[in-house]
Coordinates of C-alpha atoms and ligand atoms in Angstrom, one line a residue:
Chain A
M1 CA 65.6 178.3 187.1
R2 CA 63.9 177.0 184.5
A3 CA 65.1 174.2 183.1
A4 CA 67.0 172.8 186.2
P5 CA 63.1 172.4 188.4
S6 CA 63.7 171.3 191.5
T7 CA 62.0 167.3 190.9
V8 CA 65.3 166.1 189.5
S9 CA 68.2 166.1 191.0
P10 CA 71.3 168.1 189.3
L11 CA 74.4 165.9 187.3
I12 CA 76.3 168.7 188.2
T13 CA 77.2 170.0 191.5
V14 CA 79.5 172.5 191.9
R15 CA 79.4 174.2 195.8
D16 CA 81.1 177.4 196.9
V17 CA 84.1 176.1 194.8
H18 CA 87.8 178.3 195.4
F19 CA 90.5 177.2 193.1
V20 CA 94.6 179.4 192.7
Y21 CA 96.5 178.2 190.5
P22 CA 99.7 177.2 192.0
A23 CA 102.0 180.0 192.0
G24 CA 105.5 179.8 191.4
G25 CA 106.3 181.3 195.3
G26 CA 103.7 183.8 196.4
V27 CA 100.2 182.8 196.4
G28 CA 98.3 183.9 193.0
T29 CA 95.4 185.1 192.9
P30 CA 92.1 183.1 192.2
A31 CA 90.3 181.9 189.6
L32 CA 87.6 180.7 191.1
A33 CA 86.0 182.5 194.7
G34 CA 83.3 180.8 195.8
L35 CA 81.2 179.6 192.8
D36 CA 77.5 177.9 193.4
L37 CA 76.3 175.1 190.3
D38 CA 73.9 173.2 189.5
I39 CA 73.5 171.2 186.6
A40 CA 70.3 169.8 185.4
P41 CA 70.4 166.5 183.5
G42 CA 69.7 167.2 179.4
E43 CA 70.1 171.1 180.3
C44 CA 71.3 173.6 177.8
L45 CA 73.7 176.5 180.3
A46 CA 75.6 178.7 178.5
I47 CA 79.0 180.2 180.0
I48 CA 79.7 183.0 179.3
G49 CA 82.4 186.5 180.9
G50 CA 85.2 188.4 179.9
N51 CA 88.4 186.7 178.8
G52 CA 90.3 186.1 182.4
S53 CA 86.5 185.2 184.2
G54 CA 87.5 181.9 185.4
K55 CA 85.6 180.0 182.6
S56 CA 87.8 177.4 182.3
T57 CA 88.9 177.0 184.8
L58 CA 85.5 176.3 186.0
A59 CA 85.4 173.7 183.1
K60 CA 87.6 171.5 183.8
H61 CA 86.4 171.2 187.6
L62 CA 83.6 169.7 185.6
N63 CA 84.9 166.6 185.2
A64 CA 88.2 166.5 187.6
L65 CA 90.9 167.5 185.0
L66 CA 91.4 170.0 188.7
L67 CA 90.2 170.1 192.0
P68 CA 89.1 172.7 193.9
T69 CA 91.3 174.0 196.1
A70 CA 88.4 174.7 198.5
G71 CA 84.5 173.5 198.4
E72 CA 83.1 170.7 196.2
V73 CA 82.7 169.3 192.9
R74 CA 80.0 166.5 192.8
V75 CA 79.1 164.2 188.8
D76 CA 75.8 162.1 189.6
G77 CA 75.4 163.1 193.0
R78 CA 79.3 161.2 193.9
D79 CA 82.4 162.7 194.8
P80 CA 84.4 162.5 191.9
E81 CA 87.6 161.4 193.9
G82 CA 89.6 159.0 191.5
A83 CA 88.6 161.3 188.8
W84 CA 87.9 158.6 186.5
L85 CA 83.9 158.3 186.6
A86 CA 83.3 161.8 186.2
R87 CA 85.7 162.5 183.4
Q88 CA 83.5 159.4 181.3
R89 CA 80.3 161.2 182.7
V90 CA 81.5 164.6 182.2
G91 CA 83.2 165.0 177.9
M92 CA 85.2 167.7 176.8
V93 CA 85.9 170.0 173.0
F94 CA 88.7 172.0 173.8
E95 CA 89.4 175.2 172.0
H96 CA 92.3 174.1 169.0
P97 CA 91.0 171.4 166.9
D98 CA 94.7 170.4 166.5
N99 CA 95.2 169.5 169.9
Q100 CA 92.8 167.3 171.3
I101 CA 93.1 164.3 168.4
V102 CA 95.5 162.0 169.6
A103 CA 95.5 159.1 166.7
A104 CA 96.5 159.5 162.8
I105 CA 93.1 158.0 161.9
V106 CA 89.4 159.1 162.1
E107 CA 88.2 155.7 163.5
E108 CA 90.8 155.5 166.1
D109 CA 91.0 158.9 167.5
V110 CA 87.5 158.3 169.0
A111 CA 88.4 154.6 169.9
F112 CA 91.2 156.5 172.6
G113 CA 88.6 157.3 175.3
C114 CA 86.6 154.2 174.8
E115 CA 89.8 151.8 174.6
N116 CA 91.3 154.2 177.7
L117 CA 87.4 152.9 179.6
G118 CA 88.7 149.1 178.2
L119 CA 85.8 148.1 177.3
P120 CA 86.2 145.3 175.0
S121 CA 87.0 146.0 171.5
A122 CA 83.3 144.2 169.8
E123 CA 82.0 146.9 171.5
I124 CA 84.3 149.9 171.1
R125 CA 83.7 148.6 167.0
A126 CA 80.3 149.2 168.2
R127 CA 80.2 152.6 169.6
V128 CA 83.1 154.5 167.3
D129 CA 80.7 153.7 164.4
R130 CA 77.4 154.9 166.0
A131 CA 79.6 158.0 166.5
L132 CA 80.9 158.4 163.7
R133 CA 77.9 158.4 162.2
V134 CA 76.2 160.9 164.5
V135 CA 78.4 163.7 164.1
G136 CA 78.1 162.9 159.9
L137 CA 81.9 161.9 159.3
E138 CA 80.8 157.8 158.2
Q139 CA 82.9 158.7 155.4
L140 CA 86.4 160.1 157.1
R141 CA 86.9 157.5 158.8
R142 CA 90.1 156.0 157.5
H143 CA 91.3 159.4 157.0
P144 CA 94.2 161.0 158.5
P145 CA 93.1 164.2 160.9
H146 CA 95.3 166.6 159.3
Q147 CA 93.0 166.3 156.2
L148 CA 89.9 167.8 157.9
S149 CA 89.0 171.6 158.1
G150 CA 88.7 172.8 161.2
G151 CA 85.0 171.7 161.8
Q152 CA 85.4 168.0 160.6
K153 CA 88.4 167.7 163.7
Q154 CA 86.0 169.2 165.9
R155 CA 83.4 166.4 164.8
V156 CA 85.9 164.3 165.5
A157 CA 86.3 165.1 169.1
I158 CA 82.9 165.3 169.7
A159 CA 82.0 161.4 168.7
G160 CA 85.5 160.6 170.9
V161 CA 83.2 162.3 173.6
L162 CA 80.1 160.6 172.6
A163 CA 81.6 156.9 172.5
M164 CA 82.4 156.7 175.7
R165 CA 78.6 158.0 176.5
P166 CA 78.7 160.8 178.9
R167 CA 76.1 162.3 180.3
C168 CA 77.7 165.9 180.1
L169 CA 79.5 167.4 176.8
V170 CA 81.9 170.6 177.5
L171 CA 82.7 172.8 174.9
D172 CA 85.0 174.6 176.0
E173 CA 85.3 177.8 173.1
A174 CA 84.8 175.0 170.6
T175 CA 84.2 177.0 167.5
S176 CA 86.1 180.1 168.8
M177 CA 89.0 178.8 166.1
L178 CA 86.2 178.0 162.9
D179 CA 85.1 179.5 160.3
P180 CA 80.8 180.4 160.3
L181 CA 79.6 177.2 158.7
G182 CA 82.6 175.2 160.8
Q183 CA 81.1 176.8 163.9
Q184 CA 77.5 176.0 162.5
E185 CA 77.8 172.4 161.7
V186 CA 79.2 172.0 165.5
M187 CA 77.1 174.3 167.2
E188 CA 74.6 172.3 164.8
I189 CA 75.6 169.1 166.2
A190 CA 76.2 169.9 170.0
F191 CA 72.0 171.4 170.0
R192 CA 71.0 168.3 168.7
L193 CA 72.8 166.0 170.7
C194 CA 70.6 168.0 173.7
R195 CA 68.1 167.8 172.4
D196 CA 67.5 164.0 171.4
E197 CA 70.2 162.1 173.6
S198 CA 69.7 164.2 176.5
L199 CA 72.7 165.1 176.9
A200 CA 73.7 168.0 179.1
L201 CA 75.4 170.7 177.2
V202 CA 77.8 173.1 179.3
L203 CA 77.8 175.9 176.1
I204 CA 81.4 178.2 177.4
T205 CA 81.4 180.7 174.2
H206 CA 82.7 184.2 173.4
A207 CA 79.6 184.4 170.6
M208 CA 76.7 185.6 172.1
E209 CA 74.4 184.6 169.1
E210 CA 75.5 180.2 170.6
A211 CA 74.5 181.5 174.2
A212 CA 71.0 183.1 173.4
R213 CA 70.6 179.1 172.1
A214 CA 70.9 177.7 175.3
D215 CA 68.4 177.6 178.1
R216 CA 69.8 179.5 180.4
I217 CA 72.8 181.1 181.0
V218 CA 75.7 182.4 183.5
V219 CA 77.4 185.0 183.8
L220 CA 81.5 184.7 185.6
A221 CA 83.5 187.6 186.9
Q222 CA 86.5 187.5 188.3
G223 CA 86.1 184.0 189.2
R224 CA 82.2 184.7 190.4
I225 CA 78.7 184.2 189.4
V226 CA 77.9 187.2 188.9
L227 CA 74.2 187.1 186.5
Q228 CA 72.4 184.2 185.8
G229 CA 68.6 183.3 184.6
S230 CA 67.2 182.8 180.7
P231 CA 68.8 184.5 177.8
A232 CA 66.2 187.2 177.7
E233 CA 67.3 187.6 181.2
V234 CA 71.1 187.9 180.9
F235 CA 70.6 189.7 177.5
A236 CA 67.8 192.6 179.6
R237 CA 70.7 193.9 181.0
E238 CA 73.0 195.2 179.6
D239 CA 74.4 198.2 181.3
E240 CA 75.6 195.3 183.8
L241 CA 76.5 193.3 180.5
R242 CA 78.6 196.0 179.6
R243 CA 80.3 196.6 182.7
L244 CA 81.7 193.3 182.2
R245 CA 83.3 193.9 178.5
L246 CA 80.0 191.5 177.7
E247 CA 77.8 193.2 174.9
P248 CA 74.2 191.6 173.9
P249 CA 73.7 189.8 170.5
E250 CA 73.3 192.1 168.0
L251 CA 69.3 191.0 167.0
V252 CA 68.8 192.2 170.8
R253 CA 70.7 195.4 170.1
L254 CA 68.5 195.7 167.4
G255 CA 65.0 195.2 169.0
R256 CA 65.9 197.8 171.6
A257 CA 66.7 199.9 169.5
L258 CA 63.8 199.4 167.1
A259 CA 61.5 199.7 170.5
R260 CA 63.3 203.0 171.3
D261 CA 61.9 204.1 168.1
G262 CA 58.3 203.2 168.5
V263 CA 58.3 200.1 167.4
A264 CA 56.2 197.2 169.5
V265 CA 59.3 194.8 169.5
P266 CA 58.2 191.4 172.3
P267 CA 60.2 191.5 175.2
G268 CA 62.8 189.2 175.8
A269 CA 62.9 188.3 170.9
L270 CA 66.0 186.4 171.0
T271 CA 65.0 185.3 166.7
I272 CA 64.9 187.8 164.0
D273 CA 60.7 186.4 163.1
P274 CA 58.8 188.6 166.3
L275 CA 61.1 191.4 165.1
V276 CA 60.0 190.8 161.7
E277 CA 56.6 190.6 162.7
A278 CA 56.7 193.5 164.9
L279 CA 58.5 195.7 161.8
I280 CA 55.1 194.1 159.6
A281 CA 52.7 195.1 162.3
G282 CA 54.4 198.6 162.4
P283 CA 54.7 201.0 165.4
Chain B
M1 CA 108.9 169.4 152.7
E2 CA 107.7 166.8 150.9
F3 CA 110.1 165.1 150.9
F4 CA 110.5 165.0 154.3
R5 CA 106.8 164.1 154.8
G6 CA 107.8 160.5 152.5
L7 CA 111.5 160.5 154.6
V8 CA 109.5 160.4 158.8
L9 CA 106.3 158.7 157.1
G10 CA 107.8 155.7 154.9
Q11 CA 106.4 154.9 151.6
Y12 CA 103.6 153.3 152.6
V13 CA 101.4 152.1 150.2
P14 CA 97.7 151.3 151.0
V15 CA 96.7 147.7 148.4
D16 CA 94.8 144.8 148.8
S17 CA 97.4 142.0 149.0
A18 CA 97.3 138.6 151.3
I19 CA 101.0 140.2 152.2
H20 CA 99.3 143.7 153.5
R21 CA 96.3 141.2 154.7
L22 CA 99.8 139.6 157.2
D23 CA 99.5 139.9 161.0
P24 CA 102.3 143.2 161.6
R25 CA 103.9 140.7 164.1
T26 CA 104.5 138.8 161.4
K27 CA 106.5 141.3 158.9
I28 CA 108.6 142.5 162.0
L29 CA 109.8 138.9 162.5
A30 CA 110.0 138.5 159.2
T31 CA 112.1 141.1 158.1
L32 CA 114.3 140.8 161.0
L33 CA 115.4 136.8 160.2
L34 CA 115.6 138.4 156.9
L35 CA 118.3 140.8 157.8
T36 CA 119.7 138.8 160.4
V37 CA 120.2 136.1 157.4
M38 CA 121.7 138.1 155.2
F39 CA 124.4 138.8 157.7
A40 CA 125.0 135.5 158.5
V41 CA 125.2 134.3 154.9
R42 CA 128.7 133.4 153.8
E43 CA 127.9 131.6 150.1
F44 CA 126.4 133.2 146.7
A45 CA 123.6 130.5 146.6
G46 CA 121.7 131.5 150.0
L47 CA 121.5 135.3 148.7
A48 CA 120.2 133.8 145.8
I49 CA 117.7 132.2 147.6
L50 CA 117.0 135.0 149.6
T51 CA 116.5 137.4 146.9
V52 CA 113.9 134.7 145.0
L53 CA 111.6 135.4 148.3
L54 CA 111.8 138.9 148.3
V55 CA 111.0 139.1 144.5
A56 CA 108.4 137.0 145.0
V57 CA 106.9 138.4 148.2
A58 CA 107.2 142.4 146.2
L59 CA 104.9 141.0 143.0
A60 CA 102.7 138.7 145.7
A61 CA 102.3 142.2 147.6
R62 CA 102.0 144.0 144.0
I63 CA 104.4 146.7 144.3
A64 CA 105.3 148.2 141.4
P65 CA 109.2 148.1 140.6
A66 CA 109.6 151.1 140.6
Y67 CA 108.7 151.9 143.9
L68 CA 111.4 149.8 144.8
L69 CA 113.7 150.9 143.0
R70 CA 113.0 153.9 144.4
G71 CA 113.7 153.0 147.6
L72 CA 117.3 152.4 146.6
R73 CA 118.5 155.4 145.3
P74 CA 119.4 157.0 147.7
L75 CA 121.3 154.4 148.8
F76 CA 123.0 153.9 145.0
W77 CA 126.9 156.0 145.7
L78 CA 126.9 154.4 148.2
L79 CA 126.7 150.8 146.9
V80 CA 129.6 151.7 143.8
F81 CA 131.3 153.1 146.9
A82 CA 131.5 150.0 148.4
V83 CA 132.2 147.6 146.1
V84 CA 134.7 149.7 143.8
L85 CA 136.5 149.7 147.9
Q86 CA 136.3 145.8 147.5
V87 CA 137.6 145.2 144.5
F88 CA 140.5 147.5 144.6
F89 CA 141.9 147.2 147.9
G90 CA 140.6 144.0 149.0
E91 CA 143.1 141.5 150.4
P92 CA 145.5 141.6 148.6
G93 CA 146.7 137.7 146.9
G94 CA 144.9 135.7 144.7
H95 CA 144.3 135.3 140.3
P96 CA 144.9 138.6 139.5
M97 CA 142.3 139.4 136.3
F98 CA 143.9 142.6 135.4
R99 CA 146.2 145.3 136.4
W100 CA 146.3 148.8 136.4
G101 CA 149.6 151.0 137.6
P102 CA 149.4 149.8 141.5
V103 CA 146.1 148.2 141.2
V104 CA 145.3 145.0 140.9
V105 CA 142.0 143.1 140.5
T106 CA 142.4 139.5 141.6
R107 CA 139.2 137.3 140.9
E108 CA 138.7 136.6 144.9
N109 CA 138.3 140.5 145.8
L110 CA 135.8 140.9 142.4
A111 CA 133.7 137.9 143.7
Q112 CA 134.0 140.0 147.3
A113 CA 132.5 143.1 145.4
A114 CA 129.7 141.7 144.5
F115 CA 129.0 139.6 147.2
Y116 CA 128.3 142.5 149.5
G117 CA 126.9 144.7 146.9
W118 CA 124.3 142.7 146.3
R119 CA 124.2 142.0 150.4
L120 CA 123.6 145.5 150.8
L121 CA 121.2 146.0 148.1
L122 CA 119.2 143.1 149.6
L123 CA 119.1 144.0 152.7
V124 CA 117.7 147.8 152.1
L125 CA 115.2 146.1 149.5
S126 CA 113.8 143.4 152.6
T127 CA 113.1 147.1 154.6
T128 CA 112.2 148.4 152.0
V129 CA 109.6 146.1 151.3
M130 CA 108.4 145.8 154.7
T131 CA 107.4 149.4 155.2
L132 CA 105.9 149.4 152.1
V133 CA 103.4 146.9 152.7
T134 CA 102.9 148.3 156.3
S135 CA 101.0 151.6 157.7
P136 CA 103.3 153.5 160.5
M137 CA 100.3 152.2 162.4
E138 CA 100.3 148.8 161.5
F139 CA 104.2 148.6 163.0
T140 CA 103.6 151.1 165.8
D141 CA 100.9 148.7 167.1
G142 CA 102.3 144.9 166.1
L143 CA 105.8 146.3 167.4
E144 CA 104.3 147.0 171.7
R145 CA 103.1 144.0 170.9
L146 CA 106.0 142.2 170.2
L147 CA 107.6 144.1 173.1
R148 CA 104.4 144.4 175.7
P149 CA 106.5 141.1 177.1
F150 CA 109.5 142.5 177.5
Q151 CA 107.8 145.5 180.2
R152 CA 108.3 143.5 183.0
V153 CA 112.1 143.8 182.6
G154 CA 111.4 147.3 182.1
V155 CA 110.7 148.1 178.4
P156 CA 108.4 150.9 177.9
A157 CA 106.5 148.9 175.6
H158 CA 102.9 150.7 176.0
D159 CA 104.8 154.7 175.9
L160 CA 106.8 153.9 173.2
A161 CA 103.9 153.2 171.1
M162 CA 101.8 156.5 172.4
M163 CA 105.5 158.6 171.2
M164 CA 104.6 156.9 168.0
T165 CA 101.4 156.9 167.7
I166 CA 101.2 160.8 168.6
A167 CA 104.6 161.8 166.6
L168 CA 103.1 160.4 163.6
R169 CA 99.8 162.0 164.3
F170 CA 101.3 165.2 164.4
I171 CA 104.3 165.7 162.1
P172 CA 102.3 167.2 158.8
T173 CA 101.3 169.4 161.5
L174 CA 104.7 170.8 162.1
L175 CA 106.0 170.4 158.8
E176 CA 102.6 172.7 157.8
E177 CA 103.2 175.0 160.2
A178 CA 107.1 175.2 159.3
E179 CA 106.1 175.5 156.2
K180 CA 103.7 178.7 157.1
I181 CA 106.7 180.3 159.7
M182 CA 109.2 180.0 157.0
K183 CA 106.8 181.8 154.8
A184 CA 106.0 184.9 157.8
Q185 CA 109.5 184.9 157.8
M186 CA 109.9 185.4 154.3
A187 CA 107.9 188.1 153.6
R188 CA 109.6 190.2 156.2
G189 CA 113.1 189.4 154.2
A190 CA 114.7 186.3 156.1
E191 CA 116.6 184.1 153.4
F192 CA 116.7 180.4 154.0
T193 CA 117.9 179.3 151.3
R194 CA 120.9 181.3 150.1
G195 CA 124.2 182.8 151.8
S196 CA 127.1 180.2 153.4
L197 CA 126.1 177.5 156.0
P198 CA 126.4 179.0 159.0
T199 CA 123.8 181.8 157.7
R200 CA 122.4 179.6 156.7
A201 CA 122.1 177.1 160.1
R202 CA 121.5 181.6 162.0
A203 CA 118.5 181.9 159.8
L204 CA 116.8 178.5 160.8
T205 CA 117.0 180.6 164.8
P206 CA 114.1 182.3 163.9
L207 CA 112.5 179.4 162.3
L208 CA 113.0 177.0 164.7
V209 CA 112.3 178.6 168.3
P210 CA 108.8 179.8 166.8
L211 CA 108.4 175.7 166.5
F212 CA 109.7 174.6 169.5
V213 CA 107.7 176.7 171.8
G214 CA 104.2 176.0 169.2
A215 CA 105.2 172.6 169.9
F216 CA 105.7 172.3 173.5
R217 CA 102.1 174.5 173.7
R218 CA 100.5 172.4 171.7
A219 CA 102.1 168.9 173.9
D220 CA 100.3 170.5 177.2
A221 CA 97.1 170.9 175.3
L222 CA 97.1 167.4 174.2
A223 CA 98.4 165.8 178.1
V224 CA 95.1 167.6 179.0
A225 CA 92.9 166.5 176.6
M226 CA 94.8 162.7 176.8
E227 CA 93.6 163.4 180.9
A228 CA 90.1 164.3 180.0
R229 CA 89.5 161.1 178.2
C230 CA 90.5 159.2 180.5
Y231 CA 93.8 158.2 180.1
R232 CA 95.9 156.7 182.4
G233 CA 99.5 155.0 180.5
G234 CA 99.0 151.6 179.3
E235 CA 97.4 149.4 181.7
H236 CA 93.6 148.5 182.1
R237 CA 93.5 150.0 178.0
T238 CA 92.5 147.9 176.2
R239 CA 92.0 148.3 171.6
M240 CA 89.7 148.9 169.0
H241 CA 91.8 146.8 166.8
V242 CA 93.1 143.0 168.2
L243 CA 95.9 141.9 165.6
R244 CA 94.9 138.2 165.1
F245 CA 98.0 135.3 164.4
G246 CA 96.0 133.7 161.5
P247 CA 96.7 131.1 159.5
Q248 CA 98.2 132.5 156.8
D249 CA 101.0 134.3 159.2
L250 CA 102.1 131.2 160.1
V251 CA 102.7 129.5 156.7
A252 CA 104.5 133.2 156.0
V253 CA 106.5 132.7 158.9
T254 CA 106.9 128.4 157.8
V255 CA 107.7 130.2 154.0
V256 CA 110.2 132.6 155.7
A257 CA 111.8 130.4 158.5
A258 CA 111.8 127.4 155.5
A259 CA 114.2 130.3 152.7
A260 CA 116.2 130.9 155.5
A261 CA 117.5 127.6 156.7
F262 CA 117.7 126.7 152.6
A263 CA 120.1 129.9 153.0
L264 CA 122.9 129.2 155.7
I265 CA 122.9 125.6 154.4
P266 CA 126.1 125.9 152.6
P267 CA 126.8 124.7 148.7
A268 CA 128.6 121.6 149.8
A269 CA 126.5 120.1 151.6
W270 CA 124.1 120.2 149.0
R271 CA 126.7 118.6 146.4
G272 CA 127.0 116.2 149.4
H273 CA 123.7 114.5 148.7
Ligands
ATP301 N1 97.5 177.3 184.5 C1 97.5 178.7 184.6 N2 98.2 179.2 185.3 C2 98.0 180.0 186.2 N3 97.1 181.1 186.3 C3 96.2 180.1 185.2 C4 96.1 179.9 184.5 N4 95.2 179.1 183.4 C5 94.6 180.0 183.2 N5 95.0 181.0 185.0 C6 94.5 182.4 185.5 O1 93.4 182.1 186.1 C7 91.9 182.9 185.7 C8 90.6 182.1 184.7 O2 91.2 181.5 183.6 P1 90.8 181.2 182.7 O3 91.8 180.6 181.4 O4 89.5 180.2 183.8 O5 90.1 182.6 182.4 P2 88.2 181.9 180.7 O6 87.2 182.8 181.8 O7 88.7 180.7 180.1 O8 89.4 183.2 179.6 P3 89.1 183.4 178.3 O9 88.3 183.8 178.0 O10 90.9 184.2 177.5 O11 89.4 181.9 178.3 C9 93.4 183.8 184.8 O12 93.3 185.3 185.5 C10 93.8 183.3 183.8 O13 95.4 183.6 183.5
MG302 MG1 89.1 180.1 178.3

């Protein structure tokens, strides 16, 4: 794995984790079935997979919202027994913008996590100011959240996580309810944080264009990792993806179609420029 | 829907005044003190003192009279009713001023009616002023701090405050959702505004059921999101905004306490001096 060099010890290790949701009466089907995963500090990892493949369940294991039925999850080398450490180190932004904002004023909501950590007031103030600046919401600090757009709400949620100074940010389909502009707002901030603040980013998404921008993609099916590698490697396995009800991004499919027609498309092209160049160069 | 919004969220108007800047605890305690005194006062002079105080506060807070009157509007008929009741059906005896068939209006009953009417007006006025100068968030904060000492005897101060905060956060969201569902149902031919009362009540079912189901789903998701942000109840929790009881609060409390004391002194005692 190119993004997880063996010299750096991983930020999060998931070892042979099994998880079964407690079902009424009998034993339910396992949501995670023996999953191994390392997440390196500062890497950008995308997790894709069909509905019900276990992505959200895995995400909730990363900060001890769920504890494995068997196996183990370590954050920063420590077993997050009390869940406390893990939740400070690993921040989560969920799908529905409305259902994760607690306070009736933007800055109060950003402060919520820090207040739970029991930080002194001045420290919270400083962190909140900085987090709001990072996501570009200083102007809206005193606004009630229900007046914000979906993208702005998700940025508030990101700011609330940032203020807790995490090492990893998990976005569980955080852009799926947003319009294209909102999606872009949120993704740009997430990728910028990963690049500039060396925050590890775990991107759970159904949008293959988003996944294509990650360092590494992990594909889940039935609670297991069935495919992983760089975006170019993963998206090259089109047949396998199709069997998992997934599809490479449009650009990759376009590149493949062009290659079939004899255009010299470089293998693993994920962006528009190499395609344009190949087209200009001609067959 | 606008009406609900006003009703639930209060009518707080953000203005920068000395009164607005007071610690919410000061405002809550002062209001409680005034309400208590209003019930204890027996003389017109006392009501007059309290009225002067309230008007002074309203002026200092730069509250437009229109806002105050709007706060009183829902009370108008209650006021009329109370006064009429007192005038015509007050205690028998006293000095009759005029009679109208079997009804006798005495001077004493008229005075009593004026007293009760005035008092009712003051009760509403003082709470209106309070909600106009205190944002719901500040109020929640103040209440939590005030109730904290009683936590030891089982008053869930933090939980109450958290519930109020979340209610404040979600009331606008739920109202929006209600509007959306209503429109969706109306597009399918539902009637919410016509028919007899039972018919209308029944028409609300397709509104309330999805609203409640949605609210529970939200509550679930919110609980997970709060846990993910290290929430574990009020213990060890600090706040970004720390309430400060400053010199201006001391002044305010002193003024209110002095006015309350004066209002309670019977006029006879004044004349004695
Ligand atoms: N709270 C729950 N109780 C019981 N079973 C659940 C619960 N949440 C998820 N499951 C089951 O666990 C499995 C994995 O679900 P999970 O939510 O992790 O999938 P996912 O990959 O996030 O799907 P999606 O793309 O729809 O979000 C599914 O079979 C799902 O039905
Ligand atoms: Mg999911």
